[in-house]
Amino acid sequence: GTLANNYDDGNLWATGDCFPGPDWNNPLPSPLDVDLKFTKIDKLHYVLIADFDKTGGYKLIQEQGNWNTQYHALVANTPLSGDFEKKNQDPQFASPGVGKYKIEVNFQTGKYKLTPQ
């Protein structure tokens, strides 16, 4: 299936308790609003290189301060790849563990992938 028609083309951030800084802040305070913002490759592909400092998880948000347009993982505890959907519910995306990872999300396939950096 495609998520393209379910995506508001624009901004994307990660927030959660697996990153350095405040836990689950939405909106994200500075400098997290910059550090955890995805780079738009094109309308359907976004990338973020993020530092994970602990276990836990995260969600993807499209609008600061709004949980209702979030994306979450479809299957819990699948940190390195899997499917996601736009819905205000759990499970969250699982932390891959401590380290620097590239998070790639594809809104055409509805899949995400993490790669150690």
PDB file of C-alpha atoms in Angstrom:
ATOM      1  CA  GLY A   1       0.000   0.000   0.000  1.00  0.00           C
ATOM      2  CA  THR A   2       0.988   3.621  -0.268  1.00  0.00           C
ATOM      3  CA  LEU A   3       1.097   6.242   2.454  1.00  0.00           C
ATOM      4  CA  ALA A   4       1.792   9.063   0.023  1.00  0.00           C
ATOM      5  CA  ASN A   5      -1.782  10.357   0.069  1.00  0.00           C
ATOM      6  CA  ASN A   6      -1.715  10.150   3.869  1.00  0.00           C
ATOM      7  CA  TYR A   7       1.384  12.320   4.232  1.00  0.00           C
ATOM      8  CA  ASP A   8       1.363  16.084   4.562  1.00  0.00           C
ATOM      9  CA  ASP A   9       4.447  16.933   2.511  1.00  0.00           C
ATOM     10  CA  GLY A  10       6.734  19.109   4.587  1.00  0.00           C
ATOM     11  CA  ASN A  11       8.459  18.605   7.922  1.00  0.00           C
ATOM     12  CA  LEU A  12       9.247  15.525   9.962  1.00  0.00           C
ATOM     13  CA  TRP A  13      10.836  15.154  13.394  1.00  0.00           C
ATOM     14  CA  ALA A  14      11.651  12.317  15.782  1.00  0.00           C
ATOM     15  CA  THR A  15      10.891  12.591  19.493  1.00  0.00           C
ATOM     16  CA  GLY A  16      11.229  10.054  22.290  1.00  0.00           C
ATOM     17  CA  ASP A  17      13.095   8.867  25.369  1.00  0.00           C
ATOM     18  CA  CYS A  18      15.972   7.233  23.438  1.00  0.00           C
ATOM     19  CA  PHE A  19      17.649  10.501  22.399  1.00  0.00           C
ATOM     20  CA  PRO A  20      19.848  12.881  24.430  1.00  0.00           C
ATOM     21  CA  GLY A  21      17.752  15.625  25.975  1.00  0.00           C
ATOM     22  CA  PRO A  22      14.221  15.847  27.342  1.00  0.00           C
ATOM     23  CA  ASP A  23      11.998  12.786  27.016  1.00  0.00           C
ATOM     24  CA  TRP A  24       8.997  12.810  24.683  1.00  0.00           C
ATOM     25  CA  ASN A  25       8.907  16.579  24.234  1.00  0.00           C
ATOM     26  CA  ASN A  26       6.342  17.808  21.725  1.00  0.00           C
ATOM     27  CA  PRO A  27       7.020  20.512  20.752  1.00  0.00           C
ATOM     28  CA  LEU A  28      10.770  19.899  20.781  1.00  0.00           C
ATOM     29  CA  PRO A  29      12.844  22.567  22.539  1.00  0.00           C
ATOM     30  CA  SER A  30      15.970  24.010  20.966  1.00  0.00           C
ATOM     31  CA  PRO A  31      18.384  22.506  19.895  1.00  0.00           C
ATOM     32  CA  LEU A  32      16.370  19.273  19.536  1.00  0.00           C
ATOM     33  CA  ASP A  33      14.027  20.938  17.035  1.00  0.00           C
ATOM     34  CA  VAL A  34      17.069  21.071  14.714  1.00  0.00           C
ATOM     35  CA  ASP A  35      18.984  17.957  15.837  1.00  0.00           C
ATOM     36  CA  LEU A  36      15.981  15.638  15.438  1.00  0.00           C
ATOM     37  CA  LYS A  37      14.564  17.110  12.216  1.00  0.00           C
ATOM     38  CA  PHE A  38      14.620  14.879   9.153  1.00  0.00           C
ATOM     39  CA  THR A  39      16.149  15.971   5.856  1.00  0.00           C
ATOM     40  CA  LYS A  40      13.692  15.777   2.988  1.00  0.00           C
ATOM     41  CA  ILE A  41      15.233  13.839   0.091  1.00  0.00           C
ATOM     42  CA  ASP A  42      12.068  14.136  -1.982  1.00  0.00           C
ATOM     43  CA  LYS A  43       8.318  14.088  -1.326  1.00  0.00           C
ATOM     44  CA  LEU A  44       8.357  10.447  -0.214  1.00  0.00           C
ATOM     45  CA  HIS A  45      11.816   9.934   1.329  1.00  0.00           C
ATOM     46  CA  TYR A  46      13.197  11.452   4.519  1.00  0.00           C
ATOM     47  CA  VAL A  47      16.486  10.795   6.339  1.00  0.00           C
ATOM     48  CA  LEU A  48      17.817  11.623   9.812  1.00  0.00           C
ATOM     49  CA  ILE A  49      21.185  10.773  11.349  1.00  0.00           C
ATOM     50  CA  ALA A  50      20.503  10.650  15.078  1.00  0.00           C
ATOM     51  CA  ASP A  51      22.432   9.919  18.253  1.00  0.00           C
ATOM     52  CA  PHE A  52      20.705   7.332  20.426  1.00  0.00           C
ATOM     53  CA  ASP A  53      21.921   7.408  24.031  1.00  0.00           C
ATOM     54  CA  LYS A  54      19.689   4.779  25.588  1.00  0.00           C
ATOM     55  CA  THR A  55      17.054   2.162  25.049  1.00  0.00           C
ATOM     56  CA  GLY A  56      13.415   3.174  24.823  1.00  0.00           C
ATOM     57  CA  GLY A  57      11.658   4.439  21.753  1.00  0.00           C
ATOM     58  CA  TYR A  58      10.461   7.272  19.600  1.00  0.00           C
ATOM     59  CA  LYS A  59       7.658   8.470  17.348  1.00  0.00           C
ATOM     60  CA  LEU A  60       7.720  10.609  14.202  1.00  0.00           C
ATOM     61  CA  ILE A  61       5.803  13.886  14.246  1.00  0.00           C
ATOM     62  CA  GLN A  62       4.857  16.151  11.353  1.00  0.00           C
ATOM     63  CA  GLU A  63       3.859  19.210  13.338  1.00  0.00           C
ATOM     64  CA  GLN A  64       5.413  20.536  16.532  1.00  0.00           C
ATOM     65  CA  GLY A  65       3.026  20.145  19.471  1.00  0.00           C
ATOM     66  CA  ASN A  66       0.644  17.802  17.624  1.00  0.00           C
ATOM     67  CA  TRP A  67       0.455  14.067  18.384  1.00  0.00           C
ATOM     68  CA  ASN A  68      -2.530  13.479  16.081  1.00  0.00           C
ATOM     69  CA  THR A  69      -0.494  13.337  12.854  1.00  0.00           C
ATOM     70  CA  GLN A  70       2.244  11.098  14.250  1.00  0.00           C
ATOM     71  CA  TYR A  71       3.686   7.944  12.718  1.00  0.00           C
ATOM     72  CA  HIS A  72       4.320   4.818  14.764  1.00  0.00           C
ATOM     73  CA  ALA A  73       5.755   1.347  14.099  1.00  0.00           C
ATOM     74  CA  LEU A  74       3.295  -1.414  13.273  1.00  0.00           C
ATOM     75  CA  VAL A  75       5.260  -4.075  15.177  1.00  0.00           C
ATOM     76  CA  ALA A  76       6.922  -3.516  18.563  1.00  0.00           C
ATOM     77  CA  ASN A  77      10.629  -4.197  19.123  1.00  0.00           C
ATOM     78  CA  THR A  78      11.680  -4.077  15.467  1.00  0.00           C
ATOM     79  CA  PRO A  79      14.341  -1.369  15.713  1.00  0.00           C
ATOM     80  CA  LEU A  80      16.283  -1.794  12.458  1.00  0.00           C
ATOM     81  CA  SER A  81      13.476  -2.069   9.905  1.00  0.00           C
ATOM     82  CA  GLY A  82       9.747  -2.527   9.552  1.00  0.00           C
ATOM     83  CA  ASP A  83       6.454  -0.962   8.607  1.00  0.00           C
ATOM     84  CA  PHE A  84       4.871   2.202   9.978  1.00  0.00           C
ATOM     85  CA  GLU A  85       1.561   4.023   9.774  1.00  0.00           C
ATOM     86  CA  LYS A  86       0.030   7.396  10.549  1.00  0.00           C
ATOM     87  CA  LYS A  87      -1.997   6.954  13.729  1.00  0.00           C
ATOM     88  CA  ASN A  88      -1.910   8.345  17.280  1.00  0.00           C
ATOM     89  CA  GLN A  89      -1.214   5.035  19.017  1.00  0.00           C
ATOM     90  CA  ASP A  90       1.466   2.540  20.009  1.00  0.00           C
ATOM     91  CA  PRO A  91       3.716   0.670  19.473  1.00  0.00           C
ATOM     92  CA  GLN A  92       6.491   3.203  19.261  1.00  0.00           C
ATOM     93  CA  PHE A  93       9.593   2.756  17.113  1.00  0.00           C
ATOM     94  CA  ALA A  94      12.151   0.864  19.232  1.00  0.00           C
ATOM     95  CA  SER A  95      15.604   2.267  19.924  1.00  0.00           C
ATOM     96  CA  PRO A  96      18.357   0.303  18.160  1.00  0.00           C
ATOM     97  CA  GLY A  97      20.600   0.835  21.213  1.00  0.00           C
ATOM     98  CA  VAL A  98      23.349   3.319  21.997  1.00  0.00           C
ATOM     99  CA  GLY A  99      25.071   4.814  18.947  1.00  0.00           C
ATOM    100  CA  LYS A 100      24.635   6.907  15.817  1.00  0.00           C
ATOM    101  CA  TYR A 101      22.135   5.628  13.246  1.00  0.00           C
ATOM    102  CA  LYS A 102      20.713   6.811   9.963  1.00  0.00           C
ATOM    103  CA  ILE A 103      16.904   6.573   9.994  1.00  0.00           C
ATOM    104  CA  GLU A 104      15.343   6.320   6.536  1.00  0.00           C
ATOM    105  CA  VAL A 105      11.573   6.493   6.067  1.00  0.00           C
ATOM    106  CA  ASN A 106       9.769   5.789   2.812  1.00  0.00           C
ATOM    107  CA  PHE A 107       6.212   7.104   2.586  1.00  0.00           C
ATOM    108  CA  GLN A 108       5.566   5.195  -0.651  1.00  0.00           C
ATOM    109  CA  THR A 109       6.225   1.740   0.806  1.00  0.00           C
ATOM    110  CA  GLY A 110       5.444   2.621   4.436  1.00  0.00           C
ATOM    111  CA  LYS A 111       8.774   1.160   5.532  1.00  0.00           C
ATOM    112  CA  TYR A 112      11.633   2.399   7.702  1.00  0.00           C
ATOM    113  CA  LYS A 113      15.260   1.286   7.972  1.00  0.00           C
ATOM    114  CA  LEU A 114      18.056   2.120  10.409  1.00  0.00           C
ATOM    115  CA  THR A 115      21.753   1.815   9.530  1.00  0.00           C
ATOM    116  CA  PRO A 116      24.680   2.238  11.972  1.00  0.00           C
ATOM    117  CA  GLN A 117      26.849   5.226  11.078  1.00  0.00           C
TER     118      GLN A 117
END
